[in-house]
mmCIF file of C-alpha atoms in Angstrom:
data_model
loop_
_atom_site.group_PDB
_atom_site.id
_atom_site.type_symbol
_atom_site.label_atom_id
_atom_site.label_comp_id
_atom_site.label_asym_id
_atom_site.label_seq_id
_atom_site.Cartn_x
_atom_site.Cartn_y
_atom_site.Cartn_z
ATOM 1 C CA MET G 6 -42.518 142.086 302.838
ATOM 2 C CA THR G 7 -45.132 140.174 304.845
ATOM 3 C CA THR G 8 -47.039 141.897 307.619
ATOM 4 C CA THR G 9 -50.540 142.481 308.916
ATOM 5 C CA VAL G 10 -52.052 145.887 309.604
ATOM 6 C CA ASN G 11 -54.912 145.882 312.090
ATOM 7 C CA ALA G 12 -57.596 148.494 312.571
ATOM 8 C CA PRO G 13 -61.239 148.715 313.588
ATOM 9 C CA ALA G 14 -63.886 147.930 310.984
ATOM 10 C CA THR G 15 -64.464 151.594 310.231
ATOM 11 C CA GLN G 16 -63.375 153.708 307.307
ATOM 12 C CA GLN G 17 -60.306 155.799 308.040
ATOM 13 C CA SER G 18 -58.998 158.945 306.374
ATOM 14 C CA ALA G 19 -55.568 159.261 307.954
ATOM 15 C CA THR G 20 -53.903 159.266 304.533
ATOM 16 C CA SER G 21 -55.656 161.320 301.890
ATOM 17 C CA ALA G 22 -54.560 160.892 298.278
ATOM 18 C CA THR G 23 -55.471 161.762 294.729
ATOM 19 C CA ILE G 24 -56.929 158.614 293.197
ATOM 20 C CA ALA G 25 -57.811 157.829 289.581
ATOM 21 C CA VAL G 26 -60.286 154.994 289.059
ATOM 22 C CA VAL G 27 -59.901 153.551 285.562
ATOM 23 C CA GLY G 28 -62.932 151.523 284.540
ATOM 24 C CA ALA G 29 -65.105 153.443 286.996
ATOM 25 C CA GLY G 30 -68.348 152.415 285.305
ATOM 26 C CA GLY G 31 -67.738 148.664 285.317
ATOM 27 C CA LYS G 32 -68.847 146.092 287.887
ATOM 28 C CA MET G 33 -65.893 146.492 290.238
ATOM 29 C CA GLY G 34 -65.387 150.098 289.177
ATOM 30 C CA MET G 35 -68.843 151.019 290.428
ATOM 31 C CA ARG G 36 -68.245 149.209 293.725
ATOM 32 C CA VAL G 37 -64.933 151.007 294.170
ATOM 33 C CA SER G 38 -66.381 154.376 293.194
ATOM 34 C CA ASN G 39 -69.419 153.984 295.448
ATOM 35 C CA ASN G 40 -67.066 153.723 298.409
ATOM 36 C CA LEU G 41 -64.583 156.396 297.359
ATOM 37 C CA VAL G 42 -67.285 159.094 297.200
ATOM 38 C CA LYS G 43 -67.696 158.630 300.959
ATOM 39 C CA THR G 44 -64.063 159.544 301.664
ATOM 40 C CA ASP G 45 -62.027 162.741 301.642
ATOM 41 C CA HIS G 46 -59.783 161.439 298.839
ATOM 42 C CA ARG G 47 -59.657 163.485 295.661
ATOM 43 C CA VAL G 48 -61.000 161.111 293.010
ATOM 44 C CA PHE G 49 -60.953 161.156 289.211
ATOM 45 C CA TYR G 50 -63.355 158.757 287.467
ATOM 46 C CA VAL G 51 -62.253 157.382 284.077
ATOM 47 C CA GLU G 52 -64.486 155.274 281.841
ATOM 48 C CA ASN G 53 -64.294 154.557 278.103
ATOM 49 C CA SER G 54 -67.364 152.439 277.388
ATOM 50 C CA PRO G 55 -70.643 154.284 276.654
ATOM 51 C CA ALA G 56 -72.587 152.004 279.011
ATOM 52 C CA GLY G 57 -70.070 152.559 281.794
ATOM 53 C CA GLN G 58 -70.085 156.291 281.196
ATOM 54 C CA GLN G 59 -73.855 156.321 281.502
ATOM 55 C CA ARG G 60 -73.773 154.366 284.771
ATOM 56 C CA SER G 61 -71.181 156.747 286.199
ATOM 57 C CA ARG G 62 -73.123 159.848 285.209
ATOM 58 C CA GLU G 63 -76.365 158.390 286.549
ATOM 59 C CA ALA G 64 -74.538 157.952 289.848
ATOM 60 C CA GLY G 65 -73.724 161.665 289.773
ATOM 61 C CA ARG G 66 -70.034 161.346 288.943
ATOM 62 C CA GLU G 67 -68.115 163.641 286.635
ATOM 63 C CA LEU G 68 -65.848 161.773 284.236
ATOM 64 C CA THR G 69 -62.279 162.790 283.421
ATOM 65 C CA ASP G 70 -60.169 161.732 280.451
ATOM 66 C CA ALA G 71 -57.525 159.162 281.292
ATOM 67 C CA ALA G 72 -54.490 161.286 280.463
ATOM 68 C CA THR G 73 -55.561 164.120 282.757
ATOM 69 C CA ALA G 74 -56.526 161.817 285.619
ATOM 70 C CA VAL G 75 -53.477 159.567 285.503
ATOM 71 C CA ALA G 76 -51.000 162.444 285.294
ATOM 72 C CA GLN G 77 -52.286 163.894 288.579
ATOM 73 C CA ALA G 78 -52.988 160.724 290.549
ATOM 74 C CA ASP G 79 -50.946 159.518 293.491
ATOM 75 C CA ILE G 80 -52.485 156.089 292.940
ATOM 76 C CA VAL G 81 -54.208 154.713 289.837
ATOM 77 C CA VAL G 82 -56.777 151.996 290.547
ATOM 78 C CA LEU G 83 -57.254 149.745 287.529
ATOM 79 C CA ALA G 84 -60.782 148.350 287.857
ATOM 80 C CA VAL G 85 -60.651 146.623 284.481
ATOM 81 C CA PRO G 86 -60.737 142.934 283.461
ATOM 82 C CA ASP G 87 -57.512 140.940 283.743
ATOM 83 C CA LEU G 88 -57.394 140.400 279.990
ATOM 84 C CA ALA G 89 -57.338 144.177 279.409
ATOM 85 C CA LEU G 90 -54.631 145.038 281.927
ATOM 86 C CA GLY G 91 -51.713 144.522 279.545
ATOM 87 C CA ALA G 92 -53.012 147.047 277.035
ATOM 88 C CA VAL G 93 -54.294 149.448 279.687
ATOM 89 C CA THR G 94 -50.987 149.592 281.579
ATOM 90 C CA ALA G 95 -49.057 149.937 278.309
ATOM 91 C CA ASP G 96 -51.108 153.067 277.623
ATOM 92 C CA LEU G 97 -51.381 154.598 281.088
ATOM 93 C CA VAL G 98 -48.230 153.732 283.062
ATOM 94 C CA PRO G 99 -45.969 155.861 280.806
ATOM 95 C CA GLN G 100 -48.277 158.816 281.545
ATOM 96 C CA MET G 101 -48.116 158.482 285.340
ATOM 97 C CA LYS G 102 -46.152 160.924 287.438
ATOM 98 C CA PRO G 103 -42.883 159.741 289.024
ATOM 99 C CA GLY G 104 -43.557 158.116 292.370
ATOM 100 C CA GLY G 105 -47.095 157.174 291.427
ATOM 101 C CA ILE G 106 -48.660 153.848 292.358
ATOM 102 C CA VAL G 107 -50.565 151.576 289.996
ATOM 103 C CA LEU G 108 -53.002 149.331 291.877
ATOM 104 C CA THR G 109 -54.629 146.310 290.247
ATOM 105 C CA LEU G 110 -57.441 144.412 291.940
ATOM 106 C CA ASP G 111 -56.321 140.890 291.069
ATOM 107 C CA PRO G 112 -52.801 139.390 291.088
ATOM 108 C CA ALA G 113 -53.010 137.226 287.943
ATOM 109 C CA ALA G 114 -51.693 139.690 285.366
ATOM 110 C CA ALA G 115 -49.119 141.172 287.746
ATOM 111 C CA TYR G 116 -47.702 137.766 288.687
ATOM 112 C CA ALA G 117 -47.690 136.688 285.032
ATOM 113 C CA GLY G 118 -45.585 139.723 284.138
ATOM 114 C CA LEU G 119 -48.137 141.144 281.709
ATOM 115 C CA LEU G 120 -48.171 144.669 283.128
ATOM 116 C CA THR G 121 -46.124 147.550 281.794
ATOM 117 C CA THR G 122 -43.862 148.794 284.586
ATOM 118 C CA ARG G 123 -41.558 151.727 285.267
ATOM 119 C CA ASP G 124 -38.711 151.990 287.746
ATOM 120 C CA ASP G 125 -40.241 155.156 289.223
ATOM 121 C CA VAL G 126 -43.812 153.796 289.441
ATOM 122 C CA VAL G 127 -44.770 151.396 292.239
ATOM 123 C CA GLN G 128 -46.732 148.253 291.413
ATOM 124 C CA ALA G 129 -49.356 147.128 293.926
ATOM 125 C CA VAL G 130 -52.191 144.612 294.023
ATOM 126 C CA ALA G 131 -55.083 144.351 296.473
ATOM 127 C CA HIS G 132 -57.913 141.836 296.597
ATOM 128 C CA PRO G 133 -60.894 141.660 298.956
ATOM 129 C CA CYS G 134 -61.312 138.598 301.169
ATOM 130 C CA HIS G 135 -65.130 139.021 301.208
ATOM 131 C CA PRO G 136 -67.023 138.796 304.505
ATOM 132 C CA SER G 137 -66.147 135.671 306.470
ATOM 133 C CA ILE G 138 -68.731 132.926 306.885
ATOM 134 C CA PHE G 139 -67.952 133.274 310.613
ATOM 135 C CA LEU G 140 -68.543 137.043 310.682
ATOM 136 C CA GLN G 141 -70.850 138.087 313.526
ATOM 137 C CA ARG G 142 -73.463 140.012 311.566
ATOM 138 C CA THR G 143 -75.914 142.229 313.427
ATOM 139 C CA THR G 144 -78.031 144.024 310.801
ATOM 140 C CA PRO G 145 -80.117 142.971 307.776
ATOM 141 C CA GLU G 146 -77.740 144.953 305.569
ATOM 142 C CA GLU G 147 -74.755 142.987 306.857
ATOM 143 C CA TYR G 148 -76.556 139.681 306.306
ATOM 144 C CA ALA G 149 -77.433 140.726 302.743
ATOM 145 C CA ASP G 150 -73.875 141.788 301.892
ATOM 146 C CA THR G 151 -72.218 138.472 301.055
ATOM 147 C CA PHE G 152 -69.745 140.026 298.589
ATOM 148 C CA GLY G 153 -68.500 142.839 300.822
ATOM 149 C CA GLY G 154 -67.814 146.498 300.226
ATOM 150 C CA ILE G 155 -71.284 147.622 301.291
ATOM 151 C CA ALA G 156 -72.177 146.847 304.896
ATOM 152 C CA ALA G 157 -70.460 143.663 306.073
ATOM 153 C CA PRO G 158 -66.862 144.081 307.312
ATOM 154 C CA GLN G 159 -64.171 142.126 305.486
ATOM 155 C CA ASP G 160 -60.408 141.731 305.357
ATOM 156 C CA ALA G 161 -58.245 142.505 302.338
ATOM 157 C CA VAL G 162 -54.889 141.174 301.153
ATOM 158 C CA ALA G 163 -52.415 143.464 299.407
ATOM 159 C CA ALA G 164 -48.955 143.334 297.867
ATOM 160 C CA VAL G 165 -46.785 146.416 297.398
ATOM 161 C CA GLU G 166 -43.449 146.369 295.615
ATOM 162 C CA SER G 167 -41.971 149.008 297.889
ATOM 163 C CA ASP G 168 -40.641 149.160 301.436
ATOM 164 C CA ASP G 169 -41.326 152.894 301.720
ATOM 165 C CA PRO G 170 -43.729 153.341 304.676
ATOM 166 C CA ALA G 171 -45.364 156.329 302.983
ATOM 167 C CA VAL G 172 -46.145 154.270 299.890
ATOM 168 C CA VAL G 173 -47.513 151.400 301.971
ATOM 169 C CA ALA G 174 -49.649 153.880 303.912
ATOM 170 C CA ILE G 175 -51.202 155.267 300.713
ATOM 171 C CA VAL G 176 -51.947 151.768 299.454
ATOM 172 C CA GLU G 177 -53.464 150.753 302.788
ATOM 173 C CA ALA G 178 -55.628 153.863 302.952
ATOM 174 C CA THR G 179 -56.838 153.250 299.403
ATOM 175 C CA VAL G 180 -57.546 149.571 300.080
ATOM 176 C CA ARG G 181 -59.514 150.468 303.193
ATOM 177 C CA ALA G 182 -61.494 152.994 301.185
ATOM 178 C CA ILE G 183 -62.350 150.911 298.117
ATOM 179 C CA TYR G 184 -63.231 147.738 300.049
ATOM 180 C CA ALA G 185 -64.813 149.412 303.083
ATOM 181 C CA PRO G 186 -65.637 148.478 305.741
ATOM 182 C CA VAL G 187 -62.278 146.736 306.226
ATOM 183 C CA ILE G 188 -61.100 145.034 309.418
ATOM 184 C CA ASP G 189 -57.529 143.904 308.626
ATOM 185 C CA VAL G 190 -55.213 144.540 305.683
ATOM 186 C CA HIS G 191 -52.731 141.679 305.276
ATOM 187 C CA PHE G 192 -49.593 142.489 303.261
ATOM 188 C CA VAL G 193 -47.958 139.651 301.316
ATOM 189 C CA THR G 194 -45.869 139.277 298.152
ATOM 190 C CA ILE G 195 -47.449 139.258 294.696
ATOM 191 C CA LYS G 196 -46.580 135.578 294.346
ATOM 192 C CA GLN G 197 -48.207 134.768 297.686
ATOM 193 C CA LEU G 198 -51.300 136.681 296.663
ATOM 194 C CA ALA G 199 -51.434 134.648 293.442
ATOM 195 C CA GLN G 200 -51.174 131.464 295.500
ATOM 196 C CA LEU G 201 -54.210 132.642 297.441
ATOM 197 C CA GLU G 202 -56.128 133.908 294.403
ATOM 198 C CA PRO G 203 -56.661 131.825 292.292
ATOM 199 C CA THR G 204 -55.234 128.646 293.844
ATOM 200 C CA LEU G 205 -56.640 128.598 297.364
ATOM 201 C CA VAL G 206 -59.922 130.400 296.845
ATOM 202 C CA GLU G 207 -60.922 129.865 293.209
ATOM 203 C CA THR G 208 -59.299 126.565 292.308
ATOM 204 C CA VAL G 209 -60.281 125.015 295.661
ATOM 205 C CA ALA G 210 -62.999 126.934 297.519
ATOM 206 C CA CYS G 211 -65.069 128.130 294.553
ATOM 207 C CA MET G 212 -64.758 124.742 292.884
ATOM 208 C CA ILE G 213 -66.089 123.089 296.044
ATOM 209 C CA GLY G 214 -68.971 125.576 296.132
ATOM 210 C CA ALA G 215 -69.919 124.640 292.568
ATOM 211 C CA LEU G 216 -69.522 120.952 293.456
ATOM 212 C CA LEU G 217 -71.971 121.376 296.329
ATOM 213 C CA LYS G 218 -74.525 122.795 293.890
ATOM 214 C CA GLU G 219 -73.983 119.866 291.508
ATOM 215 C CA ALA G 220 -74.455 117.433 294.395
ATOM 216 C CA LEU G 221 -77.652 119.205 295.452
ATOM 217 C CA ASP G 222 -78.998 119.008 291.905
ATOM 218 C CA GLU G 223 -78.121 115.307 291.749
ATOM 219 C CA ALA G 224 -79.972 114.571 294.987
ATOM 220 C CA VAL G 225 -83.038 116.464 293.765
ATOM 221 C CA ASN G 226 -83.162 115.685 290.050
ATOM 222 C CA THR G 227 -81.757 112.146 289.972
ATOM 223 C CA MET G 228 -82.596 110.739 293.395
ATOM 224 C CA GLY G 229 -85.943 112.513 293.702
ATOM 225 C CA VAL G 230 -85.357 114.069 297.135
ATOM 226 C CA PRO G 231 -87.678 117.067 297.731
ATOM 227 C CA GLU G 232 -85.628 120.194 297.029
ATOM 228 C CA ALA G 233 -86.560 121.981 300.250
ATOM 229 C CA ALA G 234 -85.421 119.004 302.335
ATOM 230 C CA ALA G 235 -82.173 118.556 300.393
ATOM 231 C CA ARG G 236 -81.337 122.266 300.464
ATOM 232 C CA SER G 237 -82.001 122.565 304.205
ATOM 233 C CA MET G 238 -79.883 119.502 304.940
ATOM 234 C CA LEU G 239 -77.023 120.719 302.750
ATOM 235 C CA LEU G 240 -76.916 124.328 303.958
ATOM 236 C CA GLY G 241 -76.974 123.386 307.612
ATOM 237 C CA HIS G 242 -74.391 120.664 307.251
ATOM 238 C CA THR G 243 -72.158 122.906 305.150
ATOM 239 C CA GLN G 244 -71.930 125.291 308.086
ATOM 240 C CA VAL G 245 -71.150 122.411 310.459
ATOM 241 C CA ALA G 246 -68.557 121.020 308.049
ATOM 242 C CA LEU G 247 -66.775 124.359 307.748
ATOM 243 C CA ALA G 248 -66.993 125.169 311.451
ATOM 244 C CA ASN G 249 -65.645 121.752 312.415
ATOM 245 C CA GLY G 250 -63.075 121.539 309.633
ATOM 246 C CA LEU G 251 -61.714 125.091 309.740
ATOM 247 C CA ARG G 252 -62.202 126.032 313.396
ATOM 248 C CA GLY G 253 -62.513 122.706 315.197
ATOM 249 C CA ASP G 254 -65.780 123.727 316.820
ATOM 250 C CA ASN G 255 -66.860 120.111 317.296
ATOM 251 C CA PRO G 256 -65.339 116.740 316.367
ATOM 252 C CA PHE G 257 -66.777 114.836 313.418
ATOM 253 C CA SER G 258 -68.430 111.569 314.458
ATOM 254 C CA ASP G 259 -66.668 108.274 313.776
ATOM 255 C CA ALA G 260 -69.256 107.367 311.134
ATOM 256 C CA CYS G 261 -68.852 110.792 309.499
ATOM 257 C CA LEU G 262 -65.078 110.350 309.338
ATOM 258 C CA ILE G 263 -65.572 107.058 307.488
ATOM 259 C CA ALA G 264 -67.959 108.737 305.026
ATOM 260 C CA MET G 265 -65.489 111.596 304.580
ATOM 261 C CA ASP G 266 -62.722 109.128 303.717
ATOM 262 C CA TYR G 267 -64.988 107.481 301.147
ATOM 263 C CA GLY G 268 -65.789 110.878 299.651
ATOM 264 C CA LYS G 269 -62.127 111.839 299.412
ATOM 265 C CA GLU G 270 -61.221 108.494 297.824
ATOM 266 C CA SER G 271 -64.078 108.795 295.326
ATOM 267 C CA ILE G 272 -63.809 112.474 294.397
ATOM 268 C CA VAL G 273 -60.355 113.882 295.171
ATOM 269 C CA LYS G 274 -57.168 112.862 293.330
ATOM 270 C CA ASP G 275 -54.265 111.697 295.485
ATOM 271 C CA ASP G 276 -51.919 114.287 293.963
ATOM 272 C CA TRP G 277 -54.318 117.249 294.255
ATOM 273 C CA LYS G 278 -51.854 119.344 296.293
ATOM 274 C CA LYS G 279 -49.768 119.774 293.150
ATOM 275 C CA ILE G 280 -51.937 122.832 292.396
ATOM 276 C CA PHE G 281 -49.740 124.773 294.833
ATOM 277 C CA ARG G 282 -46.571 124.134 292.808
ATOM 278 C CA ASP G 283 -45.133 127.054 290.843
ATOM 279 C CA ASP G 284 -45.468 125.280 287.491
ATOM 280 C CA GLU G 285 -49.107 124.412 288.173
ATOM 281 C CA LEU G 286 -49.834 127.993 289.237
ATOM 282 C CA ASP G 287 -48.265 129.214 285.999
ATOM 283 C CA ALA G 288 -50.342 126.765 283.963
ATOM 284 C CA ASN G 289 -53.532 127.754 285.765
ATOM 285 C CA LEU G 290 -52.932 131.470 285.246
ATOM 286 C CA ALA G 291 -52.012 130.916 281.604
ATOM 287 C CA ARG G 292 -55.404 129.280 281.086
ATOM 288 C CA MET G 293 -57.181 132.081 282.932
ATOM 289 C CA LEU G 294 -55.368 134.759 280.930
ATOM 290 C CA HIS G 295 -55.758 132.914 277.608
ATOM 291 C CA LEU G 296 -51.988 132.547 277.173
ATOM 292 C CA ASP G 297 -50.015 129.647 275.753
ATOM 293 C CA HIS G 298 -47.686 129.794 278.734
ATOM 294 C CA ILE G 299 -46.162 132.219 281.219
ATOM 295 C CA GLU G 300 -42.575 133.301 280.656
ATOM 296 C CA ARG G 301 -40.240 133.305 283.669
#
């Protein structure tokens, strides 16, 4: 199923559900929980680690044991690290009520087949897109929120292994709540979501972001360019590069195109697009999940 659900960048409460947040005191768990308290959803907060329990209680949240929370939840949000999802789903999915939905926040483990499943429990994944670099921000809070989920509107991409409109509606409502404020929710398959995250955004975009930092350091530390000058030049030209390359705002100059060709020849391998092949995706995820390989 591939579709796009559009709505204004405001939190909606058309579909209220009972939600269990597992890992509520972790990094993503706190982000998710901070948004859910603003909704009319009934929420159970589950956290095992002492540090996470303390953070949750300091935020004024009452904790519930996993068995009680999961048994009552319409949707169980697993805000735990990818490497823990196999063990966590093995423990919790058998305790879920029939018709329940288990929602992970990253597609890696789901695509790799590491999650415990049940025929009467729906598997879903949802990942935030983070606020776009082209987002028209209007407040200091929106400018400060580069990650999303606080003030700056963002999109989200979700995959639901069900064609039941009621199930999709619960997932959408939950996604809009945990990643609020959300503009669009794009529904794709789990495999397509894995091709986006990690391949498109981590393997490519995040790698390029780290490469830009390495290049900045090289200009400053090796070439001796004043850091303020190098940083200003890089940040401004990065915006131009993305606006021209992704939106076609302005054409690159002829000289720039020549320099771009030299950069691609010097830095990028000719066969780089192989990263989008299924076998390369499997190999990448196996490395990320610390596996020897992924069984198909």
